[in-house]
């Protein structure tokens, strides 16, 4: 089967250019910042997979168990013959649970910004599901969602697991949900959302003992060195991920451990000792606050599944 990646936005600049532009702009700001979507080159995607297996990272285990436990109900809501469009597909591990439960899925369209990694995992999926139509697409789902319609125009259903929605500020998350709704042409969205909980549990999940999340965070700097010829000293930055209880979000930073200067594409950037670079937010919701946002985005929140400890939630949102 042909599993060549299509581009989500024809004519979009190559990833390295937009990463360079984002870094040059973000490091010139006060406070400094780098957009979290640039975590995900091939090395970053592999580090994220390692995070998913950590004992502290309850999110993947809990969401996977919810999907497996409720697969039959989910399949009934999605209906037979649907095209599944997955936003930020990653390893495709969760998609397998869905694909196994669905009645005769028409096609599977995984979208991800991490093109080399997506190409590899799609090859393995194609070998396991030889009769399934696969339409992998590389690109940024925060841009226009130009997903070509199949000739027989099957009903679409979106799949957005991993609480990736939490990486957006609530106002941006609302706009993203609205645009996903219109990209789904009237189809519903199955979405995983991490829940507000004991701050120490959240803190542990983003500050694992093995230091994998720290390596994932620092991959931004390693990637800048690899791809853009920057000279970040990875040992001179620390991973810092506190929980901001007022804003109900984990905030992730790289903190400069000393006064230093970094060169990037002919420009020099000064870092004071203790200066933070913001790299990610991970917003947490209550079931009610997320359903409210989904309704404001034009969805009709229907089923919601959660675990006994109410750590994580999976929602089925119908388009209105
Ligand atoms: C938190 S991980 C979740 C991965 C997987 N869906 C899961 O549930 O384990 C976020 C995924 O979304 C992708 N991603 C992040 N920002 C993106 C963007 N703006 N456009 C497309 N993909 C993006 C990343 O490459 C990564 O695979």
PDB file of C-alpha atoms in Angstrom, residues 22-248:
ATOM      1  CA  UNK A  22       9.930  30.863  15.910  1.00  0.00           C
ATOM      2  CA  UNK A  23      13.213  30.619  17.826  1.00  0.00           C
ATOM      3  CA  UNK A  24      14.592  33.927  16.553  1.00  0.00           C
ATOM      4  CA  UNK A  25      11.316  35.656  17.440  1.00  0.00           C
ATOM      5  CA  UNK A  26      10.715  33.842  20.749  1.00  0.00           C
ATOM      6  CA  UNK A  27      14.233  34.337  22.129  1.00  0.00           C
ATOM      7  CA  UNK A  28      14.053  38.063  21.356  1.00  0.00           C
ATOM      8  CA  UNK A  29      10.925  38.404  23.553  1.00  0.00           C
ATOM      9  CA  UNK A  30      10.830  39.189  27.251  1.00  0.00           C
ATOM     10  CA  UNK A  31      10.054  36.723  28.749  1.00  0.00           C
ATOM     11  CA  UNK A  32      11.626  34.310  26.255  1.00  0.00           C
ATOM     12  CA  UNK A  33       9.508  31.507  24.761  1.00  0.00           C
ATOM     13  CA  UNK A  34       9.608  28.641  22.252  1.00  0.00           C
ATOM     14  CA  UNK A  35       6.390  27.082  20.855  1.00  0.00           C
ATOM     15  CA  UNK A  36       5.796  23.541  22.131  1.00  0.00           C
ATOM     16  CA  UNK A  37       4.971  22.118  18.694  1.00  0.00           C
ATOM     17  CA  UNK A  38       8.736  22.222  17.956  1.00  0.00           C
ATOM     18  CA  UNK A  39       9.385  19.533  20.582  1.00  0.00           C
ATOM     19  CA  UNK A  40       8.341  17.039  17.942  1.00  0.00           C
ATOM     20  CA  UNK A  41      11.054  16.111  15.499  1.00  0.00           C
ATOM     21  CA  UNK A  42      11.796  12.373  15.256  1.00  0.00           C
ATOM     22  CA  UNK A  43      13.904  12.411  18.461  1.00  0.00           C
ATOM     23  CA  UNK A  44      11.220  14.409  20.305  1.00  0.00           C
ATOM     24  CA  UNK A  45       8.459  12.002  19.230  1.00  0.00           C
ATOM     25  CA  UNK A  46      10.519   9.064  20.523  1.00  0.00           C
ATOM     26  CA  UNK A  47      11.117  10.849  23.825  1.00  0.00           C
ATOM     27  CA  UNK A  48       7.377  11.511  24.102  1.00  0.00           C
ATOM     28  CA  UNK A  49       6.728   7.776  23.611  1.00  0.00           C
ATOM     29  CA  UNK A  50       9.169   7.078  26.464  1.00  0.00           C
ATOM     30  CA  UNK A  51       7.252   9.580  28.659  1.00  0.00           C
ATOM     31  CA  UNK A  52       4.030   7.664  27.930  1.00  0.00           C
ATOM     32  CA  UNK A  53       5.568   4.542  29.515  1.00  0.00           C
ATOM     33  CA  UNK A  54       6.775   6.269  32.709  1.00  0.00           C
ATOM     34  CA  UNK A  55       5.210   5.178  36.010  1.00  0.00           C
ATOM     35  CA  UNK A  56       4.471   8.822  36.937  1.00  0.00           C
ATOM     36  CA  UNK A  57       2.742   9.581  33.614  1.00  0.00           C
ATOM     37  CA  UNK A  58      -0.750   8.279  34.448  1.00  0.00           C
ATOM     38  CA  UNK A  59      -2.315   9.987  31.390  1.00  0.00           C
ATOM     39  CA  UNK A  60      -1.485   7.406  28.688  1.00  0.00           C
ATOM     40  CA  UNK A  61      -2.304   4.348  30.815  1.00  0.00           C
ATOM     41  CA  UNK A  62      -5.572   5.823  31.989  1.00  0.00           C
ATOM     42  CA  UNK A  63      -6.754   7.054  28.587  1.00  0.00           C
ATOM     43  CA  UNK A  64      -5.773   3.790  26.889  1.00  0.00           C
ATOM     44  CA  UNK A  65      -7.718   1.796  29.492  1.00  0.00           C
ATOM     45  CA  UNK A  66     -10.771   4.062  29.027  1.00  0.00           C
ATOM     46  CA  UNK A  67     -10.667   3.626  25.249  1.00  0.00           C
ATOM     47  CA  UNK A  68     -10.338  -0.151  25.574  1.00  0.00           C
ATOM     48  CA  UNK A  69     -13.079  -0.434  28.202  1.00  0.00           C
ATOM     49  CA  UNK A  70     -15.581   1.667  26.232  1.00  0.00           C
ATOM     50  CA  UNK A  71     -14.530   0.725  22.700  1.00  0.00           C
ATOM     51  CA  UNK A  72     -17.902  -0.880  21.914  1.00  0.00           C
ATOM     52  CA  UNK A  73     -19.921   2.186  22.973  1.00  0.00           C
ATOM     53  CA  UNK A  74     -17.510   4.477  21.124  1.00  0.00           C
ATOM     54  CA  UNK A  75     -17.788   2.405  17.937  1.00  0.00           C
ATOM     55  CA  UNK A  76     -21.588   2.581  18.137  1.00  0.00           C
ATOM     56  CA  UNK A  77     -21.473   6.400  18.432  1.00  0.00           C
ATOM     57  CA  UNK A  78     -19.020   6.790  15.533  1.00  0.00           C
ATOM     58  CA  UNK A  79     -21.171   4.544  13.295  1.00  0.00           C
ATOM     59  CA  UNK A  80     -19.981   2.158  10.542  1.00  0.00           C
ATOM     60  CA  UNK A  81     -18.001   3.228   7.498  1.00  0.00           C
ATOM     61  CA  UNK A  82     -16.498   6.429   8.980  1.00  0.00           C
ATOM     62  CA  UNK A  83     -13.226   8.117   8.020  1.00  0.00           C
ATOM     63  CA  UNK A  84     -11.179   8.644  11.209  1.00  0.00           C
ATOM     64  CA  UNK A  85      -9.098  11.831  11.211  1.00  0.00           C
ATOM     65  CA  UNK A  86      -6.579  11.850  14.064  1.00  0.00           C
ATOM     66  CA  UNK A  87      -5.044  15.168  15.123  1.00  0.00           C
ATOM     67  CA  UNK A  88      -1.478  14.885  16.504  1.00  0.00           C
ATOM     68  CA  UNK A  89      -1.431  11.131  15.934  1.00  0.00           C
ATOM     69  CA  UNK A  90       1.995  10.355  17.480  1.00  0.00           C
ATOM     70  CA  UNK A  91       2.738   6.638  17.846  1.00  0.00           C
ATOM     71  CA  UNK A  92      -0.739   5.528  16.562  1.00  0.00           C
ATOM     72  CA  UNK A  93      -0.988   3.211  19.596  1.00  0.00           C
ATOM     73  CA  UNK A  94      -4.413   4.518  20.653  1.00  0.00           C
ATOM     74  CA  UNK A  95      -5.727   4.499  17.075  1.00  0.00           C
ATOM     75  CA  UNK A  96      -5.304   0.715  16.983  1.00  0.00           C
ATOM     76  CA  UNK A  97      -7.816   0.334  19.828  1.00  0.00           C
ATOM     77  CA  UNK A  98     -10.322   2.406  17.887  1.00  0.00           C
ATOM     78  CA  UNK A  99      -9.675   0.776  14.520  1.00  0.00           C
ATOM     79  CA  UNK A 100     -10.090  -2.702  16.042  1.00  0.00           C
ATOM     80  CA  UNK A 101     -13.472  -1.753  17.541  1.00  0.00           C
ATOM     81  CA  UNK A 102     -14.953   0.166  14.598  1.00  0.00           C
ATOM     82  CA  UNK A 103     -17.320  -1.399  12.136  1.00  0.00           C
ATOM     83  CA  UNK A 104     -15.690  -1.308   8.705  1.00  0.00           C
ATOM     84  CA  UNK A 105     -13.831   2.041   8.948  1.00  0.00           C
ATOM     85  CA  UNK A 106     -13.657   3.653   5.489  1.00  0.00           C
ATOM     86  CA  UNK A 107     -10.222   5.283   5.996  1.00  0.00           C
ATOM     87  CA  UNK A 108      -7.756   6.441   8.635  1.00  0.00           C
ATOM     88  CA  UNK A 109      -6.158   9.870   8.207  1.00  0.00           C
ATOM     89  CA  UNK A 110      -3.473  10.552  10.839  1.00  0.00           C
ATOM     90  CA  UNK A 111      -2.122  14.140  10.909  1.00  0.00           C
ATOM     91  CA  UNK A 112       1.104  15.070  12.663  1.00  0.00           C
ATOM     92  CA  UNK A 113       3.773  17.750  12.535  1.00  0.00           C
ATOM     93  CA  UNK A 114       6.531  15.136  13.080  1.00  0.00           C
ATOM     94  CA  UNK A 115       6.782  13.871   9.486  1.00  0.00           C
ATOM     95  CA  UNK A 116       9.723  11.430   9.639  1.00  0.00           C
ATOM     96  CA  UNK A 117       8.324   9.778  12.735  1.00  0.00           C
ATOM     97  CA  UNK A 118       4.805   9.584  11.243  1.00  0.00           C
ATOM     98  CA  UNK A 119       6.161   7.960   8.074  1.00  0.00           C
ATOM     99  CA  UNK A 120       7.754   5.171  10.156  1.00  0.00           C
ATOM    100  CA  UNK A 121       4.764   4.391  12.375  1.00  0.00           C
ATOM    101  CA  UNK A 122       2.379   4.448   9.395  1.00  0.00           C
ATOM    102  CA  UNK A 123       4.504   1.786   7.663  1.00  0.00           C
ATOM    103  CA  UNK A 124       4.019  -0.548  10.640  1.00  0.00           C
ATOM    104  CA  UNK A 125       0.289   0.191  10.807  1.00  0.00           C
ATOM    105  CA  UNK A 126      -0.096  -0.496   7.076  1.00  0.00           C
ATOM    106  CA  UNK A 127       1.454  -3.942   7.563  1.00  0.00           C
ATOM    107  CA  UNK A 128      -1.026  -4.724  10.358  1.00  0.00           C
ATOM    108  CA  UNK A 129      -4.128  -3.351   8.569  1.00  0.00           C
ATOM    109  CA  UNK A 130      -3.485  -4.264   4.913  1.00  0.00           C
ATOM    110  CA  UNK A 131      -7.036  -3.533   3.741  1.00  0.00           C
ATOM    111  CA  UNK A 132      -7.487  -0.165   5.484  1.00  0.00           C
ATOM    112  CA  UNK A 133      -7.180   3.021   3.406  1.00  0.00           C
ATOM    113  CA  UNK A 134      -4.450   5.126   5.061  1.00  0.00           C
ATOM    114  CA  UNK A 135      -4.050   8.827   4.268  1.00  0.00           C
ATOM    115  CA  UNK A 136      -1.213  10.135   6.491  1.00  0.00           C
ATOM    116  CA  UNK A 137      -0.683  13.898   6.361  1.00  0.00           C
ATOM    117  CA  UNK A 138       2.194  15.981   7.698  1.00  0.00           C
ATOM    118  CA  UNK A 139       1.545  19.516   8.854  1.00  0.00           C
ATOM    119  CA  UNK A 140       0.432  21.863  11.585  1.00  0.00           C
ATOM    120  CA  UNK A 141      -3.179  21.346  12.643  1.00  0.00           C
ATOM    121  CA  UNK A 142      -3.336  24.931  13.936  1.00  0.00           C
ATOM    122  CA  UNK A 143      -3.217  26.040  10.272  1.00  0.00           C
ATOM    123  CA  UNK A 144      -5.979  25.497   7.677  1.00  0.00           C
ATOM    124  CA  UNK A 145      -7.313  21.934   7.737  1.00  0.00           C
ATOM    125  CA  UNK A 146      -7.332  21.150   4.009  1.00  0.00           C
ATOM    126  CA  UNK A 147      -8.131  17.453   4.266  1.00  0.00           C
ATOM    127  CA  UNK A 148      -9.249  16.230   0.834  1.00  0.00           C
ATOM    128  CA  UNK A 149     -12.654  14.586   0.842  1.00  0.00           C
ATOM    129  CA  UNK A 150     -12.788  10.975  -0.362  1.00  0.00           C
ATOM    130  CA  UNK A 151     -14.806  10.439  -3.589  1.00  0.00           C
ATOM    131  CA  UNK A 152     -17.644   8.646  -1.751  1.00  0.00           C
ATOM    132  CA  UNK A 153     -17.704  11.396   0.934  1.00  0.00           C
ATOM    133  CA  UNK A 154     -17.893   9.147   4.033  1.00  0.00           C
ATOM    134  CA  UNK A 155     -18.887  10.563   7.393  1.00  0.00           C
ATOM    135  CA  UNK A 156     -15.855  11.839   9.297  1.00  0.00           C
ATOM    136  CA  UNK A 157     -15.037  11.410  12.971  1.00  0.00           C
ATOM    137  CA  UNK A 158     -12.171  13.255  14.624  1.00  0.00           C
ATOM    138  CA  UNK A 159      -9.862  11.637  17.189  1.00  0.00           C
ATOM    139  CA  UNK A 160      -7.760  13.939  19.383  1.00  0.00           C
ATOM    140  CA  UNK A 161      -6.305  11.920  22.288  1.00  0.00           C
ATOM    141  CA  UNK A 162      -3.403  12.615  24.659  1.00  0.00           C
ATOM    142  CA  UNK A 163      -4.891  15.833  26.099  1.00  0.00           C
ATOM    143  CA  UNK A 164      -2.969  17.731  23.408  1.00  0.00           C
ATOM    144  CA  UNK A 165      -5.838  20.270  23.628  1.00  0.00           C
ATOM    145  CA  UNK A 166      -4.355  21.214  27.038  1.00  0.00           C
ATOM    146  CA  UNK A 167      -1.266  22.639  25.309  1.00  0.00           C
ATOM    147  CA  UNK A 168      -3.356  25.586  24.129  1.00  0.00           C
ATOM    148  CA  UNK A 169      -4.568  28.526  26.214  1.00  0.00           C
ATOM    149  CA  UNK A 170      -8.341  28.159  26.684  1.00  0.00           C
ATOM    150  CA  UNK A 171      -9.196  30.941  24.169  1.00  0.00           C
ATOM    151  CA  UNK A 172      -6.921  29.344  21.529  1.00  0.00           C
ATOM    152  CA  UNK A 173      -8.243  25.861  22.399  1.00  0.00           C
ATOM    153  CA  UNK A 174     -11.768  27.147  21.751  1.00  0.00           C
ATOM    154  CA  UNK A 175     -10.769  28.452  18.279  1.00  0.00           C
ATOM    155  CA  UNK A 176      -8.963  25.183  17.509  1.00  0.00           C
ATOM    156  CA  UNK A 177     -12.044  23.117  18.445  1.00  0.00           C
ATOM    157  CA  UNK A 178     -14.190  25.361  16.212  1.00  0.00           C
ATOM    158  CA  UNK A 179     -11.841  24.839  13.268  1.00  0.00           C
ATOM    159  CA  UNK A 180     -11.634  21.090  13.863  1.00  0.00           C
ATOM    160  CA  UNK A 181     -15.431  20.989  13.903  1.00  0.00           C
ATOM    161  CA  UNK A 182     -15.583  22.629  10.500  1.00  0.00           C
ATOM    162  CA  UNK A 183     -12.769  20.364   9.153  1.00  0.00           C
ATOM    163  CA  UNK A 184     -14.824  17.338  10.201  1.00  0.00           C
ATOM    164  CA  UNK A 185     -17.688  18.314   7.859  1.00  0.00           C
ATOM    165  CA  UNK A 186     -20.394  17.662  10.423  1.00  0.00           C
ATOM    166  CA  UNK A 187     -18.716  14.637  12.053  1.00  0.00           C
ATOM    167  CA  UNK A 188     -18.113  14.274  15.791  1.00  0.00           C
ATOM    168  CA  UNK A 189     -14.881  14.433  17.810  1.00  0.00           C
ATOM    169  CA  UNK A 190     -13.541  11.872  20.307  1.00  0.00           C
ATOM    170  CA  UNK A 191     -11.148  13.787  22.550  1.00  0.00           C
ATOM    171  CA  UNK A 192      -9.016  12.966  25.600  1.00  0.00           C
ATOM    172  CA  UNK A 193      -8.755  15.630  28.291  1.00  0.00           C
ATOM    173  CA  UNK A 194      -6.621  15.555  31.435  1.00  0.00           C
ATOM    174  CA  UNK A 195      -8.434  16.586  34.619  1.00  0.00           C
ATOM    175  CA  UNK A 196      -7.714  18.959  37.512  1.00  0.00           C
ATOM    176  CA  UNK A 197      -6.413  16.896  40.445  1.00  0.00           C
ATOM    177  CA  UNK A 198      -4.021  16.777  43.386  1.00  0.00           C
ATOM    178  CA  UNK A 199      -1.157  19.133  42.378  1.00  0.00           C
ATOM    179  CA  UNK A 200       1.485  16.694  43.663  1.00  0.00           C
ATOM    180  CA  UNK A 201       0.251  14.011  41.246  1.00  0.00           C
ATOM    181  CA  UNK A 202       0.444  16.507  38.379  1.00  0.00           C
ATOM    182  CA  UNK A 203       3.847  17.730  39.474  1.00  0.00           C
ATOM    183  CA  UNK A 204       5.228  14.168  39.557  1.00  0.00           C
ATOM    184  CA  UNK A 205       3.903  13.452  36.039  1.00  0.00           C
ATOM    185  CA  UNK A 206       5.959  16.298  34.535  1.00  0.00           C
ATOM    186  CA  UNK A 207       9.022  15.869  36.777  1.00  0.00           C
ATOM    187  CA  UNK A 208       9.734  12.125  36.483  1.00  0.00           C
ATOM    188  CA  UNK A 209      12.527  10.568  38.485  1.00  0.00           C
ATOM    189  CA  UNK A 210      14.280   9.180  35.379  1.00  0.00           C
ATOM    190  CA  UNK A 211      14.549  12.662  33.823  1.00  0.00           C
ATOM    191  CA  UNK A 212      12.844  11.714  30.528  1.00  0.00           C
ATOM    192  CA  UNK A 213      10.614  14.817  30.548  1.00  0.00           C
ATOM    193  CA  UNK A 214      13.723  16.928  31.153  1.00  0.00           C
ATOM    194  CA  UNK A 215      15.360  15.372  28.055  1.00  0.00           C
ATOM    195  CA  UNK A 216      12.158  15.959  26.073  1.00  0.00           C
ATOM    196  CA  UNK A 217      12.168  19.634  27.105  1.00  0.00           C
ATOM    197  CA  UNK A 218      15.866  20.011  26.294  1.00  0.00           C
ATOM    198  CA  UNK A 219      15.293  18.393  22.893  1.00  0.00           C
ATOM    199  CA  UNK A 220      14.216  21.876  21.746  1.00  0.00           C
ATOM    200  CA  UNK A 221      17.778  23.072  22.333  1.00  0.00           C
ATOM    201  CA  UNK A 222      19.338  19.870  20.963  1.00  0.00           C
ATOM    202  CA  UNK A 223      17.155  20.239  17.866  1.00  0.00           C
ATOM    203  CA  UNK A 224      18.261  23.864  17.412  1.00  0.00           C
ATOM    204  CA  UNK A 225      21.894  22.693  17.592  1.00  0.00           C
ATOM    205  CA  UNK A 226      21.252  19.822  15.127  1.00  0.00           C
ATOM    206  CA  UNK A 227      19.117  21.614  12.586  1.00  0.00           C
ATOM    207  CA  UNK A 228      20.083  25.257  12.861  1.00  0.00           C
ATOM    208  CA  UNK A 229      23.726  25.126  13.959  1.00  0.00           C
ATOM    209  CA  UNK A 230      22.991  26.847  17.299  1.00  0.00           C
ATOM    210  CA  UNK A 231      25.436  26.376  20.194  1.00  0.00           C
ATOM    211  CA  UNK A 232      23.198  25.755  23.211  1.00  0.00           C
ATOM    212  CA  UNK A 233      25.051  24.080  26.093  1.00  0.00           C
ATOM    213  CA  UNK A 234      22.401  21.582  27.259  1.00  0.00           C
ATOM    214  CA  UNK A 235      24.103  21.214  30.638  1.00  0.00           C
ATOM    215  CA  UNK A 236      23.664  24.943  31.281  1.00  0.00           C
ATOM    216  CA  UNK A 237      19.828  24.774  31.226  1.00  0.00           C
ATOM    217  CA  UNK A 238      17.518  23.094  33.754  1.00  0.00           C
ATOM    218  CA  UNK A 239      14.059  21.590  33.206  1.00  0.00           C
ATOM    219  CA  UNK A 240      11.513  23.329  35.455  1.00  0.00           C
ATOM    220  CA  UNK A 241       7.810  22.351  35.428  1.00  0.00           C
ATOM    221  CA  UNK A 242       5.714  23.807  38.276  1.00  0.00           C
ATOM    222  CA  UNK A 243       1.919  23.505  38.592  1.00  0.00           C
ATOM    223  CA  UNK A 244       0.181  26.882  38.518  1.00  0.00           C
ATOM    224  CA  UNK A 245      -2.882  26.067  40.635  1.00  0.00           C
ATOM    225  CA  UNK A 246      -4.617  29.406  39.932  1.00  0.00           C
ATOM    226  CA  UNK A 247      -4.430  28.904  36.158  1.00  0.00           C
ATOM    227  CA  UNK A 248      -4.912  25.106  36.475  1.00  0.00           C
TER     228      UNK A 248
END
